[in-house]
Short mmCIF file of C-alpha atoms in Angstrom, two decimals:
data_model
loop_
_atom_site.label_atom_id
_atom_site.label_comp_id
_atom_site.label_asym_id
_atom_site.label_seq_id
_atom_site.Cartn_x
_atom_site.Cartn_y
_atom_site.Cartn_z
CA MET A 101 -1.59 -23.21 13.19
CA PRO A 102 -0.49 -19.91 11.68
CA PHE A 103 0.07 -19.05 8.06
CA ARG A 104 1.97 -15.86 7.40
CA ILE A 105 3.86 -14.06 4.66
CA VAL A 106 7.35 -13.07 5.72
CA ARG A 107 10.28 -11.22 4.10
CA ASN A 108 13.31 -13.48 4.45
CA ASP A 109 15.86 -15.64 2.63
CA ILE A 110 14.32 -19.10 2.36
CA THR A 111 17.73 -20.77 2.78
CA ARG A 112 17.87 -19.28 6.33
CA MET A 113 14.42 -20.38 7.50
CA ASP A 114 14.51 -22.59 10.56
CA THR A 115 11.38 -24.58 9.67
CA GLU A 116 11.64 -28.37 9.41
CA ALA A 117 11.34 -28.16 5.62
CA VAL A 118 11.79 -25.55 2.94
CA VAL A 119 10.35 -25.75 -0.57
CA ASN A 120 12.51 -25.24 -3.65
CA THR A 121 11.39 -24.37 -7.18
CA ALA A 122 13.00 -27.14 -9.22
CA ASN A 123 13.41 -28.05 -12.87
CA SER A 124 11.99 -31.25 -14.35
CA GLN A 125 15.49 -32.34 -15.36
CA PRO A 126 18.27 -32.96 -12.83
CA ALA A 127 19.85 -29.56 -13.49
CA VAL A 128 20.22 -26.42 -11.42
CA GLY A 129 18.24 -23.37 -12.46
CA THR A 130 18.46 -19.72 -11.48
CA GLY A 131 16.91 -17.81 -8.60
CA CYS A 132 15.57 -19.85 -5.75
CA ASP A 133 16.85 -23.15 -7.13
CA PHE A 134 20.41 -21.91 -7.39
CA ALA A 135 20.30 -20.31 -3.94
CA VAL A 136 19.05 -23.53 -2.32
CA TYR A 137 21.73 -25.65 -4.01
CA GLN A 138 24.45 -23.22 -2.99
CA ALA A 139 23.36 -23.12 0.67
CA ALA A 140 22.71 -26.85 0.97
CA GLY A 141 25.88 -27.98 -0.73
CA TYR A 142 25.86 -27.75 -4.52
CA ASP A 143 27.63 -30.98 -5.39
CA GLU A 144 25.99 -33.12 -2.72
CA LEU A 145 22.46 -32.05 -3.57
CA LEU A 146 22.98 -32.30 -7.33
CA LYS A 147 24.45 -35.79 -6.98
CA TYR A 148 21.52 -36.91 -4.83
CA ARG A 149 19.04 -35.50 -7.36
CA THR A 150 20.82 -37.11 -10.32
CA GLU A 151 21.28 -40.56 -8.80
CA LYS A 152 18.15 -41.01 -6.70
CA ILE A 153 15.44 -38.80 -8.27
CA GLY A 154 16.00 -38.29 -11.97
CA VAL A 155 13.44 -36.71 -14.25
CA VAL A 156 10.17 -35.44 -12.64
CA PRO A 157 7.23 -33.90 -14.59
CA GLU A 158 5.94 -30.40 -13.97
CA GLY A 159 3.45 -30.14 -11.08
CA GLU A 160 4.98 -33.05 -9.14
CA ALA A 161 7.24 -32.79 -6.09
CA PHE A 162 10.02 -34.80 -4.44
CA ILE A 163 11.84 -34.65 -1.08
CA THR A 164 15.56 -34.68 -0.27
CA PRO A 165 17.64 -34.13 2.84
CA GLY A 166 18.44 -30.53 3.77
CA PHE A 167 22.20 -31.25 3.85
CA HIS A 168 23.78 -27.99 5.13
CA LEU A 169 20.57 -25.99 5.40
CA PRO A 170 19.01 -25.20 8.80
CA ALA A 171 15.96 -27.14 7.54
CA LYS A 172 16.02 -30.93 7.85
CA TYR A 173 14.29 -31.45 4.50
CA ILE A 174 14.02 -29.82 1.10
CA ILE A 175 10.76 -30.38 -0.79
CA HIS A 176 11.32 -29.67 -4.47
CA ALA A 177 8.33 -28.44 -6.49
CA VAL A 178 8.82 -29.02 -10.20
CA SER A 179 7.49 -25.63 -11.25
CA PRO A 180 5.64 -24.82 -14.50
CA TYR A 181 6.88 -22.17 -16.87
CA TYR A 182 4.34 -19.45 -17.53
CA THR A 183 3.56 -18.77 -21.19
CA ASP A 184 0.12 -17.18 -21.52
CA GLY A 185 -1.97 -18.80 -18.82
CA ASN A 186 -3.85 -20.98 -21.32
CA ARG A 187 -1.57 -24.02 -21.33
CA GLY A 188 -2.44 -25.59 -18.03
CA GLU A 189 -0.09 -23.44 -15.94
CA GLU A 190 -2.59 -22.85 -13.15
CA GLU A 191 -3.43 -26.54 -12.76
CA LYS A 192 0.24 -27.46 -12.59
CA LEU A 193 1.03 -24.67 -10.11
CA ARG A 194 -1.83 -25.74 -7.84
CA ALA A 195 -0.57 -29.33 -8.09
CA CYS A 196 2.88 -28.13 -6.94
CA TYR A 197 1.43 -26.78 -3.70
CA ARG A 198 -0.79 -29.79 -3.08
CA ASN A 199 2.04 -32.29 -3.66
CA CYS A 200 4.47 -30.35 -1.46
CA LEU A 201 1.94 -30.26 1.39
CA ARG A 202 1.17 -33.92 0.89
CA LEU A 203 4.85 -34.85 1.16
CA ALA A 204 5.26 -32.69 4.25
CA ARG A 205 2.30 -34.40 5.93
CA GLU A 206 3.48 -37.90 4.96
CA ASN A 207 6.92 -37.20 6.43
CA GLY A 208 5.55 -35.88 9.70
CA ILE A 209 6.79 -32.34 9.02
CA ARG A 210 5.20 -29.76 11.31
CA SER A 211 6.58 -26.53 9.77
CA VAL A 212 7.40 -25.61 6.19
CA ALA A 213 8.48 -22.48 4.35
CA PHE A 214 7.34 -21.92 0.77
CA PRO A 215 8.68 -19.49 -1.80
CA LEU A 216 6.16 -17.93 -4.18
CA ILE A 217 6.45 -20.86 -6.58
CA SER A 218 7.08 -20.12 -10.32
CA THR A 219 6.91 -16.31 -9.88
CA GLY A 220 10.63 -15.73 -10.36
CA GLY A 221 12.51 -17.00 -13.37
CA PHE A 222 9.55 -19.20 -14.34
CA GLY A 223 7.56 -16.05 -15.19
CA TYR A 224 4.26 -16.57 -13.32
CA PRO A 225 2.52 -13.24 -12.48
CA LYS A 226 3.09 -12.51 -8.77
CA GLU A 227 -0.46 -11.53 -7.85
CA GLU A 228 -1.97 -14.59 -9.51
CA GLY A 229 0.72 -16.82 -8.03
CA LEU A 230 -0.02 -15.45 -4.57
CA ARG A 231 -3.74 -16.01 -5.00
CA ILE A 232 -3.14 -19.65 -5.93
CA ALA A 233 -0.75 -20.15 -3.02
CA VAL A 234 -3.27 -18.71 -0.58
CA ASP A 235 -6.06 -20.87 -2.04
CA GLU A 236 -4.18 -24.12 -1.76
CA ILE A 237 -2.53 -23.48 1.59
CA GLY A 238 -5.78 -22.27 3.08
CA ALA A 239 -7.65 -25.35 1.85
CA PHE A 240 -4.94 -27.59 3.37
CA LEU A 241 -5.10 -25.85 6.74
CA LEU A 242 -8.83 -26.46 6.99
CA GLU A 243 -8.05 -30.16 7.44
CA TYR A 244 -4.50 -30.34 8.83
CA ASP A 245 -2.39 -28.47 11.42
CA MET A 246 0.94 -27.16 10.12
CA ASP A 247 3.02 -23.99 10.62
CA ILE A 248 3.39 -22.54 7.11
CA ARG A 249 5.37 -19.50 6.03
CA LEU A 250 5.23 -17.97 2.58
CA VAL A 251 8.62 -16.37 2.11
CA VAL A 252 9.01 -13.34 -0.13
CA PHE A 253 12.49 -12.16 -0.98
CA ASP A 254 13.26 -10.30 -4.15
CA ASP A 255 15.12 -7.11 -4.97
CA ARG A 256 11.96 -5.16 -5.77
CA LEU A 257 10.09 -5.97 -2.55
CA THR A 258 13.19 -5.64 -0.38
CA ALA A 259 13.96 -2.22 -1.82
CA LEU A 260 10.32 -1.15 -1.52
CA GLY A 261 10.14 -2.27 2.10
CA GLY A 262 13.33 -0.43 3.09
CA ARG A 263 12.23 2.73 1.26
CA LEU A 264 8.69 3.02 2.65
CA TYR A 265 9.31 1.79 6.21
CA PRO A 266 10.59 5.06 7.72
CA ASP A 267 7.84 7.06 5.99
CA LEU A 268 5.24 4.56 7.13
CA GLU A 269 6.43 4.85 10.74
CA GLU A 270 6.16 8.63 10.54
CA TYR A 271 2.70 8.32 8.99
CA ILE A 272 1.49 5.97 11.77
CA ASP A 273 2.91 8.33 14.40
CA ARG A 274 1.28 11.35 12.87
CA ASN A 275 -2.14 9.72 12.45
CA TYR A 276 -2.31 7.30 15.40
CA VAL A 277 0.02 8.49 18.17
CA GLU A 278 -1.09 12.14 17.87
CA LEU A 279 -4.71 11.07 18.14
CA LYS A 280 -3.96 9.19 21.34
CA ARG A 281 -2.09 12.18 22.71
CA ARG A 282 -5.02 14.48 22.01
CA ALA A 283 -7.33 12.03 23.76
CA GLU A 284 -5.08 12.18 26.84
CA TYR A 285 -4.30 15.92 26.94
CA GLY A 286 -7.33 17.41 25.30
CA PRO A 287 -8.37 18.50 21.83
CA GLY A 288 -5.75 21.19 21.55
CA ALA A 289 -2.79 19.15 22.73
CA GLY A 290 0.13 18.55 20.46
CA ARG A 291 3.86 18.06 20.88
CA VAL A 292 6.47 20.72 21.43
CA GLY A 293 10.21 20.36 21.49
CA ASP A 294 10.42 18.85 24.98
CA GLY A 295 7.47 16.48 24.42
CA ALA A 296 5.19 18.36 26.86
CA PRO A 297 1.58 19.14 25.91
CA ARG A 298 1.01 22.58 24.53
CA PRO A 299 -2.04 24.81 25.10
CA ALA A 300 -4.93 24.73 22.68
CA PRO A 301 -4.72 27.02 19.64
CA ALA A 302 -7.47 29.29 21.05
CA MET A 303 -5.25 30.13 24.08
CA ARG A 304 -2.63 32.82 23.87
CA GLN A 305 -0.59 34.73 26.44
CA GLU A 306 -0.36 38.51 26.67
CA ALA A 307 2.06 40.61 28.81
CA PHE A 308 0.66 43.49 30.87
CA THR A 309 2.43 46.25 32.85
CA ALA A 310 0.90 47.03 36.22
CA PRO A 311 -0.26 50.66 36.65
CA ALA A 312 1.55 53.01 39.07
CA MET A 313 0.34 52.86 42.68
CA GLY A 314 1.14 55.92 44.83
CA GLN A 315 4.74 56.94 44.36
CA GLU A 316 5.80 53.42 43.35
CA ALA A 317 5.42 51.80 39.99
CA TYR A 318 5.77 48.13 39.15
CA SER A 319 8.26 47.97 36.33
CA ASP A 320 8.21 44.19 36.16
CA GLN A 321 5.87 42.64 33.62
CA TYR A 322 3.68 39.73 34.55
CA THR A 323 2.00 37.27 32.27
CA GLU A 324 -1.69 36.49 32.26
CA THR A 325 -3.38 33.77 30.21
CA ARG A 326 -6.79 34.67 28.81
CA MET A 327 -9.29 32.82 26.70
CA LEU A 328 -9.03 34.81 23.49
CA ALA A 329 -9.81 34.24 19.86
CA PRO A 330 -6.91 33.00 17.74
CA MET A 331 -4.54 35.67 16.49
CA PRO A 332 -5.60 36.90 13.07
CA PRO A 333 -3.18 35.94 10.29
CA ALA A 334 -0.64 38.61 9.45
CA PRO A 335 -1.33 40.53 6.23
CA PRO A 336 0.74 39.36 3.32
CA GLU A 337 3.85 41.32 2.65
CA PRO A 338 3.61 43.53 -0.44
CA LYS A 339 5.40 42.07 -3.36
CA LYS A 340 8.58 43.87 -4.20
CA ARG A 341 8.43 45.47 -7.59
CA LYS A 342 11.18 44.43 -9.89
CA LYS A 343 13.40 47.24 -11.09
CA ARG A 344 13.25 48.15 -14.67
CA LEU A 345 16.38 47.89 -16.73
CA PHE A 346 15.60 50.98 -18.71
CA GLY A 347 13.69 54.23 -18.10
CA GLU A 348 13.88 54.16 -14.27
CA SER A 349 16.14 56.24 -12.16
CA VAL A 350 17.37 55.44 -8.66
CA PHE A 351 14.88 57.89 -7.16
CA GLY A 352 11.69 56.83 -9.01
CA ARG A 353 9.91 55.96 -12.22
CA SER A 354 9.77 58.02 -15.33
CA LYS A 355 6.44 59.36 -16.56
CA LYS A 356 6.90 57.29 -19.70
CA ASP A 357 7.02 54.06 -17.67
CA SER A 358 3.97 54.99 -15.66
CA LEU A 359 1.92 55.60 -18.82
CA ALA A 360 3.15 52.30 -20.26
CA GLU A 361 2.02 50.45 -17.13
CA GLN A 362 -1.44 52.01 -17.35
CA ALA A 363 -1.74 50.97 -20.99
CA ASP A 364 -0.76 47.40 -20.10
CA MET A 365 -3.37 47.25 -17.33
CA MET A 366 -6.09 48.53 -19.66
CA ALA A 367 -5.15 45.93 -22.27
CA CYS A 368 -5.30 43.14 -19.69
CA ALA A 369 -8.66 44.36 -18.39
CA SER A 370 -10.15 44.34 -21.88
CA PHE A 371 -8.78 40.83 -22.46
CA ALA A 372 -9.93 39.37 -19.14
CA PRO A 373 -13.49 38.36 -20.25
CA GLU A 374 -12.00 36.34 -23.12
CA ILE A 375 -9.71 34.43 -20.72
CA SER A 376 -12.61 33.69 -18.41
CA GLU A 377 -14.77 32.37 -21.20
CA GLU A 378 -11.94 30.21 -22.48
CA MET A 379 -11.34 28.70 -19.03
CA GLU A 380 -15.04 28.03 -18.62
CA LEU A 381 -15.19 26.28 -21.94
CA ASP A 382 -12.11 24.22 -21.02
CA PHE A 383 -13.74 23.08 -17.78
CA GLU A 384 -16.90 22.04 -19.64
CA THR A 385 -15.03 20.01 -22.24
CA GLN A 386 -12.77 18.29 -19.70
CA HIS A 387 -14.84 17.78 -16.57
CA GLU A 388 -18.53 18.51 -16.90
CA SER A 389 -19.48 15.26 -18.63
CA ARG A 390 -17.44 13.25 -16.10
CA LEU A 391 -19.02 15.16 -13.23
CA GLU A 392 -22.52 14.47 -14.59
CA GLU A 393 -21.63 10.79 -14.92
CA ARG A 394 -20.35 10.71 -11.33
CA MET A 395 -23.52 12.36 -10.10
CA LYS A 396 -25.60 9.57 -11.66
CA HIS A 397 -23.99 7.16 -9.23
CA ILE A 398 -24.56 9.19 -6.06
CA SER A 399 -27.00 6.61 -4.68
CA ASP A 400 -25.11 3.49 -5.77
CA THR A 401 -24.54 0.64 -3.32
CA PHE A 402 -21.03 -0.60 -2.59
CA SER A 403 -21.21 -3.24 -5.36
CA GLU A 404 -22.66 -0.89 -7.94
CA TYR A 405 -20.17 1.85 -7.28
CA LEU A 406 -17.17 -0.51 -7.29
CA LEU A 407 -18.19 -1.90 -10.68
CA TYR A 408 -18.70 1.64 -11.99
CA LEU A 409 -15.21 2.69 -10.80
CA ILE A 410 -13.67 -0.40 -12.44
CA ARG A 411 -15.32 0.47 -15.74
CA ASP A 412 -14.37 4.13 -15.38
CA LYS A 413 -10.73 3.20 -14.98
CA ASN A 414 -10.86 0.84 -17.98
CA MET A 415 -10.00 -2.19 -15.86
CA GLU A 416 -11.13 -5.78 -16.04
CA ASN A 417 -12.93 -7.36 -13.09
CA ALA A 418 -10.43 -10.26 -12.99
CA GLU A 419 -7.50 -7.78 -12.87
CA VAL A 420 -9.00 -6.14 -9.79
CA TYR A 421 -9.88 -9.16 -7.69
CA LYS A 422 -6.59 -10.87 -8.54
CA ARG A 423 -4.57 -7.79 -7.49
CA ALA A 424 -6.70 -7.54 -4.35
CA ILE A 425 -6.15 -11.26 -3.58
CA VAL A 426 -9.91 -11.64 -3.27
CA ASP A 427 -11.52 -14.98 -4.07
CA LYS A 428 -13.42 -15.13 -7.40
CA LYS A 429 -16.51 -16.45 -5.59
CA THR A 430 -16.58 -13.44 -3.30
CA PHE A 431 -16.28 -11.09 -6.23
CA SER A 432 -19.05 -12.93 -8.04
CA LYS A 433 -21.34 -12.24 -5.07
CA LEU A 434 -20.51 -8.56 -5.38
CA LYS A 435 -21.15 -8.60 -9.10
CA ASN A 436 -24.44 -10.44 -8.94
CA ASN A 437 -25.95 -8.91 -5.83
CA ALA A 438 -26.15 -5.09 -5.71
CA ASP A 439 -26.93 -5.12 -1.96
CA TYR A 440 -24.06 -7.44 -0.97
CA HIS A 441 -21.75 -5.89 1.67
CA PRO A 442 -18.34 -7.52 2.04
CA GLN A 443 -16.34 -7.61 5.24
CA LYS A 444 -14.28 -4.52 5.90
CA LEU A 445 -10.91 -6.15 5.13
CA THR A 446 -12.27 -7.43 1.82
CA ALA A 447 -13.50 -3.95 1.00
CA LEU A 448 -10.12 -2.47 1.84
CA CYS A 449 -8.36 -4.98 -0.37
CA LEU A 450 -10.71 -4.16 -3.24
CA CYS A 451 -9.77 -0.48 -2.90
CA VAL A 452 -6.17 -1.58 -3.45
CA GLY A 453 -7.13 -3.92 -6.26
CA ALA A 454 -9.04 -1.18 -8.10
CA ARG A 455 -6.16 1.30 -7.61
CA LEU A 456 -8.46 3.86 -5.97
CA ASN A 457 -7.17 7.12 -4.56
CA LEU A 458 -7.88 8.04 -0.95
CA ASP A 459 -11.05 10.01 -1.64
CA GLU A 460 -12.47 7.27 -3.86
CA SER A 461 -11.65 4.68 -1.19
CA LYS A 462 -13.41 6.64 1.53
CA ASP A 463 -16.47 7.10 -0.69
CA LEU A 464 -16.61 3.42 -1.61
CA LEU A 465 -16.15 2.22 1.98
CA ALA A 466 -18.88 4.57 3.23
CA ARG A 467 -21.37 2.85 0.90
CA ALA A 468 -20.86 -0.31 2.93
CA GLY A 469 -21.03 1.51 6.23
CA TYR A 470 -17.27 1.55 6.83
CA ALA A 471 -14.69 4.31 7.41
CA LEU A 472 -10.92 4.55 7.70
CA SER A 473 -10.39 4.96 11.44
CA PRO A 474 -7.44 6.96 12.85
CA CYS A 475 -7.66 4.69 15.92
CA ASP A 476 -6.95 1.49 13.96
CA LYS A 477 -3.40 0.77 12.82
CA THR A 478 -4.57 -1.60 10.09
CA ASP A 479 -6.68 1.22 8.62
CA ILE A 480 -3.78 3.63 8.86
CA ILE A 481 -1.44 1.27 7.00
CA PHE A 482 -4.04 0.80 4.28
CA SER A 483 -4.49 4.57 4.13
CA TYR A 484 -0.74 5.04 3.69
CA PHE A 485 -0.50 2.56 0.85
CA ILE A 486 -3.55 4.01 -0.95
CA GLU A 487 -2.50 7.64 -0.41
CA ASN A 488 0.94 6.90 -1.81
CA GLY A 489 -0.31 4.82 -4.74
CA ILE A 490 1.39 1.58 -3.56
CA TYR A 491 -1.04 -1.10 -4.75
CA ASP A 492 0.98 -4.16 -3.65
CA MET A 493 -0.85 -6.58 -1.42
CA ILE A 494 2.26 -8.67 -0.71
CA GLU A 495 4.20 -5.69 0.66
CA LEU A 496 1.12 -4.44 2.53
CA ASP A 497 0.70 -7.80 4.24
CA ILE A 498 4.38 -7.88 5.17
CA GLN A 499 4.06 -4.45 6.75
CA LEU A 500 1.05 -5.62 8.77
CA GLU A 501 3.12 -8.59 9.94
CA GLU A 502 6.09 -6.41 10.84
CA HIS A 503 3.85 -4.11 12.89
CA GLY A 504 2.44 -7.02 14.87
CA LEU A 505 -0.99 -6.85 13.24
CA PRO A 506 -3.17 -9.64 11.86
CA CYS A 507 -2.31 -10.38 8.26
CA ILE A 508 -4.81 -10.13 5.47
CA ILE A 509 -3.49 -13.02 3.43
CA SER A 510 -3.86 -15.89 5.89
#
């Protein structure tokens, strides 16, 4: 059964059950908890919780009717508060997912929608919370069939999705649709105003006048298309000289101004070598050592070059694989085996996790034998996110889903 990340309001999901992030005490919190109570019927749900459930420790879960929600049941996960990650928060969060899934299975529930538990008002880091959710849901689905949705709905992601969507559509059209059009109409085809294919850039049309024949002359021009070299670029227009405020008449420059200009030019010419030397020294101090360091890694494998880029950017390994939503075991294989080649999707996610720019990403992928293909929409979406510095795997996965593509996090 499918597992997908969707952008939605969890109170509107039509699954058999929805999961709520609950407090240990019978009290209503903020965020998801408040929204669920409001939509289900605040007083009814709170009364049920107070009279029939009571206090529940962190990491546990309990089930209630859905009341006025579209869902038949609400599974409440008593979510841990995040302090510093060293007080058992991960174990409790994993227990929340396991206990929710256990309750769903025991009650014969076939579809359930989860929020990203504890990542709102409870303070859990989103990337780490997502990694734990994927781990636990994935492990469950290896043994049991269930339709599971991970619902993401917050102001930041909603605003981001609305802002990038039109630009992403244009980017896909420019990189994917245009390629398909060229394949259909030829290498020089493009799009003109009416949508018709245009001639290749090497083709141009010239008008000729027919010569006189006898006493008659053809005054009409006819058009002939020839295979000619592209038109040379027009020479740049000369820059307009600014008028002087003093010493220049309407009809020309004074001799004094002309001499002053010559003196200025001579002074600049004598100073030019000093500027050149200064620029050369500046390049050496800023870039030469980094260029030499980069050249040392020209023959690195994928694993070696990735680890080098992580160090070069002053990042931690854990920071990278968590942001990439890559399993720690997979990253350990990369770290401990210089010749290990990950799957392409894993490699793409690591480019996002390491916050690489587009050139760095292409270089890293090539070391594993991969390339960003203009014929693959998944590659184009990854390219868009990397090119625009959007290193958010949740939003990237949502965009894949909204474009009808297989999701990464599933």
